[in-house]
PDB file of C-alpha atoms in Angstrom:
ATOM      1  CA  UNK Y   1     -15.027 -13.958  -0.407  1.00 83.00           C
ATOM      2  CA  UNK Y   2     -16.531 -11.283  -2.656  1.00 88.00           C
ATOM      3  CA  UNK Y   3     -14.674 -12.585  -5.701  1.00 91.00           C
ATOM      4  CA  UNK Y   4     -15.371 -16.202  -4.702  1.00 94.00           C
ATOM      5  CA  UNK Y   5     -19.115 -15.523  -4.430  1.00 94.00           C
ATOM      6  CA  UNK Y   6     -19.251 -13.394  -7.590  1.00 94.00           C
ATOM      7  CA  UNK Y   7     -19.708 -16.347  -9.931  1.00 94.00           C
ATOM      8  CA  UNK Y   8     -18.474 -19.558 -11.478  1.00 94.00           C
ATOM      9  CA  UNK Y   9     -15.749 -19.946 -14.083  1.00 93.00           C
ATOM     10  CA  UNK Y  10     -12.092 -19.284 -14.702  1.00 93.00           C
ATOM     11  CA  UNK Y  11     -12.365 -15.640 -13.651  1.00 93.00           C
ATOM     12  CA  UNK Y  12     -13.460 -16.656 -10.128  1.00 93.00           C
ATOM     13  CA  UNK Y  13     -11.478 -18.645  -7.532  1.00 94.00           C
ATOM     14  CA  UNK Y  14     -12.610 -22.158  -6.620  1.00 93.00           C
ATOM     15  CA  UNK Y  15     -10.976 -21.955  -3.187  1.00 93.00           C
ATOM     16  CA  UNK Y  16     -10.622 -18.998  -0.840  1.00 91.00           C
ATOM     17  CA  UNK Y  17      -9.730 -18.471   2.785  1.00 85.00           C
ATOM     18  CA  UNK Y  18     -10.781 -16.138   5.559  1.00 81.00           C
ATOM     19  CA  UNK Y  19     -10.015 -15.660   9.212  1.00 75.00           C
ATOM     20  CA  UNK Y  20     -13.689 -16.079  10.108  1.00 78.00           C
ATOM     21  CA  UNK Y  21     -16.652 -18.253   9.203  1.00 83.00           C
ATOM     22  CA  UNK Y  22     -18.618 -17.432   6.076  1.00 88.00           C
ATOM     23  CA  UNK Y  23     -21.661 -15.256   6.806  1.00 87.00           C
ATOM     24  CA  UNK Y  24     -25.186 -16.270   5.834  1.00 90.00           C
ATOM     25  CA  UNK Y  25     -25.406 -13.143   3.649  1.00 92.00           C
ATOM     26  CA  UNK Y  26     -22.292 -14.333   1.781  1.00 92.00           C
ATOM     27  CA  UNK Y  27     -23.769 -17.801   1.288  1.00 93.00           C
ATOM     28  CA  UNK Y  28     -26.891 -16.139  -0.140  1.00 94.00           C
ATOM     29  CA  UNK Y  29     -24.769 -13.972  -2.475  1.00 94.00           C
ATOM     30  CA  UNK Y  30     -22.862 -17.068  -3.609  1.00 95.00           C
ATOM     31  CA  UNK Y  31     -26.102 -18.931  -4.322  1.00 96.00           C
ATOM     32  CA  UNK Y  32     -27.564 -16.009  -6.276  1.00 96.00           C
ATOM     33  CA  UNK Y  33     -24.448 -16.107  -8.490  1.00 96.00           C
ATOM     34  CA  UNK Y  34     -24.513 -19.870  -9.053  1.00 96.00           C
ATOM     35  CA  UNK Y  35     -21.884 -20.782  -6.452  1.00 95.00           C
ATOM     36  CA  UNK Y  36     -23.292 -23.817  -4.665  1.00 92.00           C
ATOM     37  CA  UNK Y  37     -22.083 -26.701  -2.508  1.00 91.00           C
ATOM     38  CA  UNK Y  38     -19.754 -24.574  -0.401  1.00 93.00           C
ATOM     39  CA  UNK Y  39     -17.602 -26.614   1.953  1.00 92.00           C
ATOM     40  CA  UNK Y  40     -16.112 -24.838   4.935  1.00 90.00           C
ATOM     41  CA  UNK Y  41     -12.977 -26.371   6.430  1.00 90.00           C
ATOM     42  CA  UNK Y  42     -11.516 -25.017   9.642  1.00 86.00           C
ATOM     43  CA  UNK Y  43      -7.735 -24.830   9.251  1.00 86.00           C
ATOM     44  CA  UNK Y  44      -7.014 -23.032  12.503  1.00 80.00           C
ATOM     45  CA  UNK Y  45      -8.034 -20.190  14.728  1.00 75.00           C
ATOM     46  CA  UNK Y  46      -7.371 -16.486  14.433  1.00 71.00           C
ATOM     47  CA  UNK Y  47      -6.206 -14.575  17.468  1.00 75.00           C
ATOM     48  CA  UNK Y  48      -6.693 -10.999  18.521  1.00 81.00           C
ATOM     49  CA  UNK Y  49      -4.051  -9.491  20.757  1.00 80.00           C
ATOM     50  CA  UNK Y  50      -4.168  -6.144  22.487  1.00 83.00           C
ATOM     51  CA  UNK Y  51      -0.582  -5.100  23.122  1.00 79.00           C
ATOM     52  CA  UNK Y  52       1.262  -2.114  24.454  1.00 77.00           C
ATOM     53  CA  UNK Y  53       4.872  -1.308  25.252  1.00 73.00           C
ATOM     54  CA  UNK Y  54       6.573  -3.230  28.058  1.00 76.00           C
ATOM     55  CA  UNK Y  55       7.711   0.169  29.301  1.00 77.00           C
ATOM     56  CA  UNK Y  56       4.128   1.408  29.690  1.00 75.00           C
ATOM     57  CA  UNK Y  57       1.974   0.661  32.721  1.00 74.00           C
ATOM     58  CA  UNK Y  58      -0.080  -2.478  32.256  1.00 77.00           C
ATOM     59  CA  UNK Y  59      -3.711  -1.840  31.398  1.00 79.00           C
ATOM     60  CA  UNK Y  60      -6.509  -4.290  31.921  1.00 86.00           C
ATOM     61  CA  UNK Y  61      -9.114  -2.827  29.642  1.00 94.00           C
ATOM     62  CA  UNK Y  62     -12.714  -3.969  29.578  1.00 95.00           C
ATOM     63  CA  UNK Y  63     -14.616  -4.506  26.352  1.00 95.00           C
ATOM     64  CA  UNK Y  64     -16.716  -1.479  27.221  1.00 97.00           C
ATOM     65  CA  UNK Y  65     -13.630   0.747  27.631  1.00 97.00           C
ATOM     66  CA  UNK Y  66     -12.212  -0.435  24.298  1.00 97.00           C
ATOM     67  CA  UNK Y  67     -15.588   0.121  22.675  1.00 97.00           C
ATOM     68  CA  UNK Y  68     -15.856   3.658  24.065  1.00 98.00           C
ATOM     69  CA  UNK Y  69     -12.324   4.391  22.847  1.00 98.00           C
ATOM     70  CA  UNK Y  70     -12.976   3.208  19.296  1.00 98.00           C
ATOM     71  CA  UNK Y  71     -16.676   3.647  18.527  1.00 97.00           C
ATOM     72  CA  UNK Y  72     -17.501   6.342  16.009  1.00 97.00           C
ATOM     73  CA  UNK Y  73     -20.434   7.438  18.165  1.00 96.00           C
ATOM     74  CA  UNK Y  74     -20.756   6.984  21.923  1.00 96.00           C
ATOM     75  CA  UNK Y  75     -23.637   7.361  24.367  1.00 95.00           C
ATOM     76  CA  UNK Y  76     -23.873  10.602  26.326  1.00 94.00           C
ATOM     77  CA  UNK Y  77     -26.948  11.856  28.160  1.00 93.00           C
ATOM     78  CA  UNK Y  78     -29.158   9.193  26.601  1.00 90.00           C
ATOM     79  CA  UNK Y  79     -28.201   9.778  22.962  1.00 92.00           C
ATOM     80  CA  UNK Y  80     -25.377   8.975  20.554  1.00 94.00           C
ATOM     81  CA  UNK Y  81     -22.798  11.688  19.862  1.00 96.00           C
ATOM     82  CA  UNK Y  82     -19.548  11.779  17.858  1.00 97.00           C
ATOM     83  CA  UNK Y  83     -16.800  10.208  19.979  1.00 98.00           C
ATOM     84  CA  UNK Y  84     -15.254  13.014  22.076  1.00 98.00           C
ATOM     85  CA  UNK Y  85     -12.684  10.859  23.905  1.00 98.00           C
ATOM     86  CA  UNK Y  86      -9.085  11.869  23.205  1.00 98.00           C
ATOM     87  CA  UNK Y  87      -7.333  10.200  26.166  1.00 97.00           C
ATOM     88  CA  UNK Y  88      -7.951   6.873  27.877  1.00 95.00           C
ATOM     89  CA  UNK Y  89      -8.574   8.778  31.120  1.00 96.00           C
ATOM     90  CA  UNK Y  90     -11.497  10.583  29.434  1.00 98.00           C
ATOM     91  CA  UNK Y  91     -13.264   7.213  29.425  1.00 97.00           C
ATOM     92  CA  UNK Y  92     -12.275   6.160  32.942  1.00 96.00           C
ATOM     93  CA  UNK Y  93     -10.215   8.242  35.377  1.00 95.00           C
ATOM     94  CA  UNK Y  94      -8.359   5.082  36.467  1.00 92.00           C
ATOM     95  CA  UNK Y  95      -6.873   4.719  32.970  1.00 92.00           C
ATOM     96  CA  UNK Y  96      -3.731   6.374  31.629  1.00 89.00           C
ATOM     97  CA  UNK Y  97      -3.813   9.989  30.490  1.00 92.00           C
ATOM     98  CA  UNK Y  98      -2.234   8.843  27.195  1.00 91.00           C
ATOM     99  CA  UNK Y  99      -3.834   9.678  23.869  1.00 94.00           C
ATOM    100  CA  UNK Y 100      -6.010   6.958  22.420  1.00 95.00           C
ATOM    101  CA  UNK Y 101      -4.152   5.360  19.523  1.00 92.00           C
ATOM    102  CA  UNK Y 102      -4.967   1.843  18.409  1.00 91.00           C
ATOM    103  CA  UNK Y 103      -3.294   0.110  15.469  1.00 88.00           C
ATOM    104  CA  UNK Y 104      -5.532  -2.436  13.847  1.00 87.00           C
ATOM    105  CA  UNK Y 105      -6.598  -4.178  10.664  1.00 86.00           C
ATOM    106  CA  UNK Y 106      -8.597  -2.493   7.884  1.00 88.00           C
ATOM    107  CA  UNK Y 107     -12.284  -3.212   7.173  1.00 88.00           C
ATOM    108  CA  UNK Y 108     -11.264  -5.736   4.488  1.00 84.00           C
ATOM    109  CA  UNK Y 109      -9.712  -7.996   7.127  1.00 83.00           C
ATOM    110  CA  UNK Y 110     -11.449 -10.984   8.673  1.00 80.00           C
ATOM    111  CA  UNK Y 111      -9.575 -10.162  11.866  1.00 84.00           C
ATOM    112  CA  UNK Y 112     -11.306  -6.768  11.884  1.00 88.00           C
ATOM    113  CA  UNK Y 113     -14.637  -8.575  11.455  1.00 86.00           C
ATOM    114  CA  UNK Y 114     -13.788 -10.790  14.430  1.00 86.00           C
ATOM    115  CA  UNK Y 115     -12.740  -7.772  16.529  1.00 90.00           C
ATOM    116  CA  UNK Y 116     -15.979  -5.970  15.717  1.00 92.00           C
ATOM    117  CA  UNK Y 117     -18.031  -9.056  16.596  1.00 89.00           C
ATOM    118  CA  UNK Y 118     -16.163 -10.089  19.760  1.00 90.00           C
ATOM    119  CA  UNK Y 119     -15.412  -6.661  21.226  1.00 93.00           C
ATOM    120  CA  UNK Y 120     -17.405  -3.856  19.647  1.00 94.00           C
ATOM    121  CA  UNK Y 121     -20.783  -5.552  19.166  1.00 93.00           C
ATOM    122  CA  UNK Y 122     -20.614  -7.459  22.436  1.00 92.00           C
ATOM    123  CA  UNK Y 123     -19.791  -4.326  24.455  1.00 94.00           C
ATOM    124  CA  UNK Y 124     -22.400  -2.343  22.559  1.00 94.00           C
ATOM    125  CA  UNK Y 125     -25.127  -4.576  23.973  1.00 92.00           C
ATOM    126  CA  UNK Y 126     -24.502  -2.960  27.385  1.00 92.00           C
ATOM    127  CA  UNK Y 127     -25.589   0.476  26.156  1.00 93.00           C
ATOM    128  CA  UNK Y 128     -29.348   0.950  25.601  1.00 92.00           C
ATOM    129  CA  UNK Y 129     -28.711   3.989  23.381  1.00 92.00           C
ATOM    130  CA  UNK Y 130     -27.731   1.628  20.537  1.00 91.00           C
ATOM    131  CA  UNK Y 131     -30.980  -0.333  20.611  1.00 88.00           C
ATOM    132  CA  UNK Y 132     -32.358  -0.448  17.082  1.00 82.00           C
ATOM    133  CA  UNK Y 133     -29.139   1.054  15.697  1.00 79.00           C
ATOM    134  CA  UNK Y 134     -26.910  -2.020  15.405  1.00 72.00           C
ATOM    135  CA  UNK Y 135     -24.816  -0.588  12.573  1.00 86.00           C
ATOM    136  CA  UNK Y 136     -23.505   2.078  14.945  1.00 91.00           C
ATOM    137  CA  UNK Y 137     -22.068  -0.707  17.134  1.00 93.00           C
ATOM    138  CA  UNK Y 138     -19.673  -1.756  14.373  1.00 93.00           C
ATOM    139  CA  UNK Y 139     -18.680   1.743  13.225  1.00 95.00           C
ATOM    140  CA  UNK Y 140     -15.082   2.588  14.171  1.00 96.00           C
ATOM    141  CA  UNK Y 141     -14.034   6.207  14.529  1.00 96.00           C
ATOM    142  CA  UNK Y 142     -12.079   7.806  11.691  1.00 95.00           C
ATOM    143  CA  UNK Y 143     -10.414  10.729  13.475  1.00 96.00           C
ATOM    144  CA  UNK Y 144      -6.977   9.171  13.934  1.00 93.00           C
ATOM    145  CA  UNK Y 145      -7.535   7.292  17.205  1.00 95.00           C
ATOM    146  CA  UNK Y 146      -7.891   4.037  15.258  1.00 94.00           C
ATOM    147  CA  UNK Y 147      -5.086   3.616  12.745  1.00 90.00           C
ATOM    148  CA  UNK Y 148      -5.561   1.067   9.982  1.00 89.00           C
ATOM    149  CA  UNK Y 149      -2.184  -0.657  10.014  1.00 83.00           C
ATOM    150  CA  UNK Y 150      -2.791  -3.089   7.180  1.00 77.00           C
ATOM    151  CA  UNK Y 151      -3.019  -6.853   7.328  1.00 74.00           C
ATOM    152  CA  UNK Y 152       0.705  -7.516   7.717  1.00 74.00           C
ATOM    153  CA  UNK Y 153       1.218  -8.641  11.331  1.00 73.00           C
ATOM    154  CA  UNK Y 154       4.980  -8.071  11.197  1.00 78.00           C
ATOM    155  CA  UNK Y 155       4.445  -4.488  10.062  1.00 77.00           C
ATOM    156  CA  UNK Y 156       2.020  -3.899  12.935  1.00 75.00           C
ATOM    157  CA  UNK Y 157       4.608  -5.224  15.409  1.00 76.00           C
ATOM    158  CA  UNK Y 158       7.238  -2.919  13.897  1.00 78.00           C
ATOM    159  CA  UNK Y 159       4.887   0.056  14.237  1.00 76.00           C
ATOM    160  CA  UNK Y 160       4.219  -0.875  17.857  1.00 74.00           C
ATOM    161  CA  UNK Y 161       7.928  -1.095  18.598  1.00 75.00           C
ATOM    162  CA  UNK Y 162       8.539   2.290  16.990  1.00 76.00           C
ATOM    163  CA  UNK Y 163       5.870   3.929  19.127  1.00 69.00           C
TER     164      UNK Y 163
END
């Protein structure tokens, strides 16, 4: 959408696609660059799947547990601190003692945007420590627990199978 909203002419696409709706900030950017009369057509729906090995115990994770596993900063003692959680059981003793490792899309992906909106931001609302600090809700940790696996779904499946 950045290139689409950057201007009009042969150097800019007339049609683009995304796995999410266009944001109001993007519509404003388009308008400021002369891109008007945007028509949004829903082609289908994007899906987000949390998967683990069939050989592993089944986990029924809550949004809050996923958020605490992946957030760059987490609430502790009434303030936000760098995420200290290394194992799922650090978050909740009922969870596996396995290391937290989540393969997911990069920040350039609309699926990542959807994940942040539907999981991270929604769970974040349950923690008063984030009040007035909404950007922290969307920030994903960068210490190896979240692995950007690209936007190729088949490659992600292959990485899952290999792990």
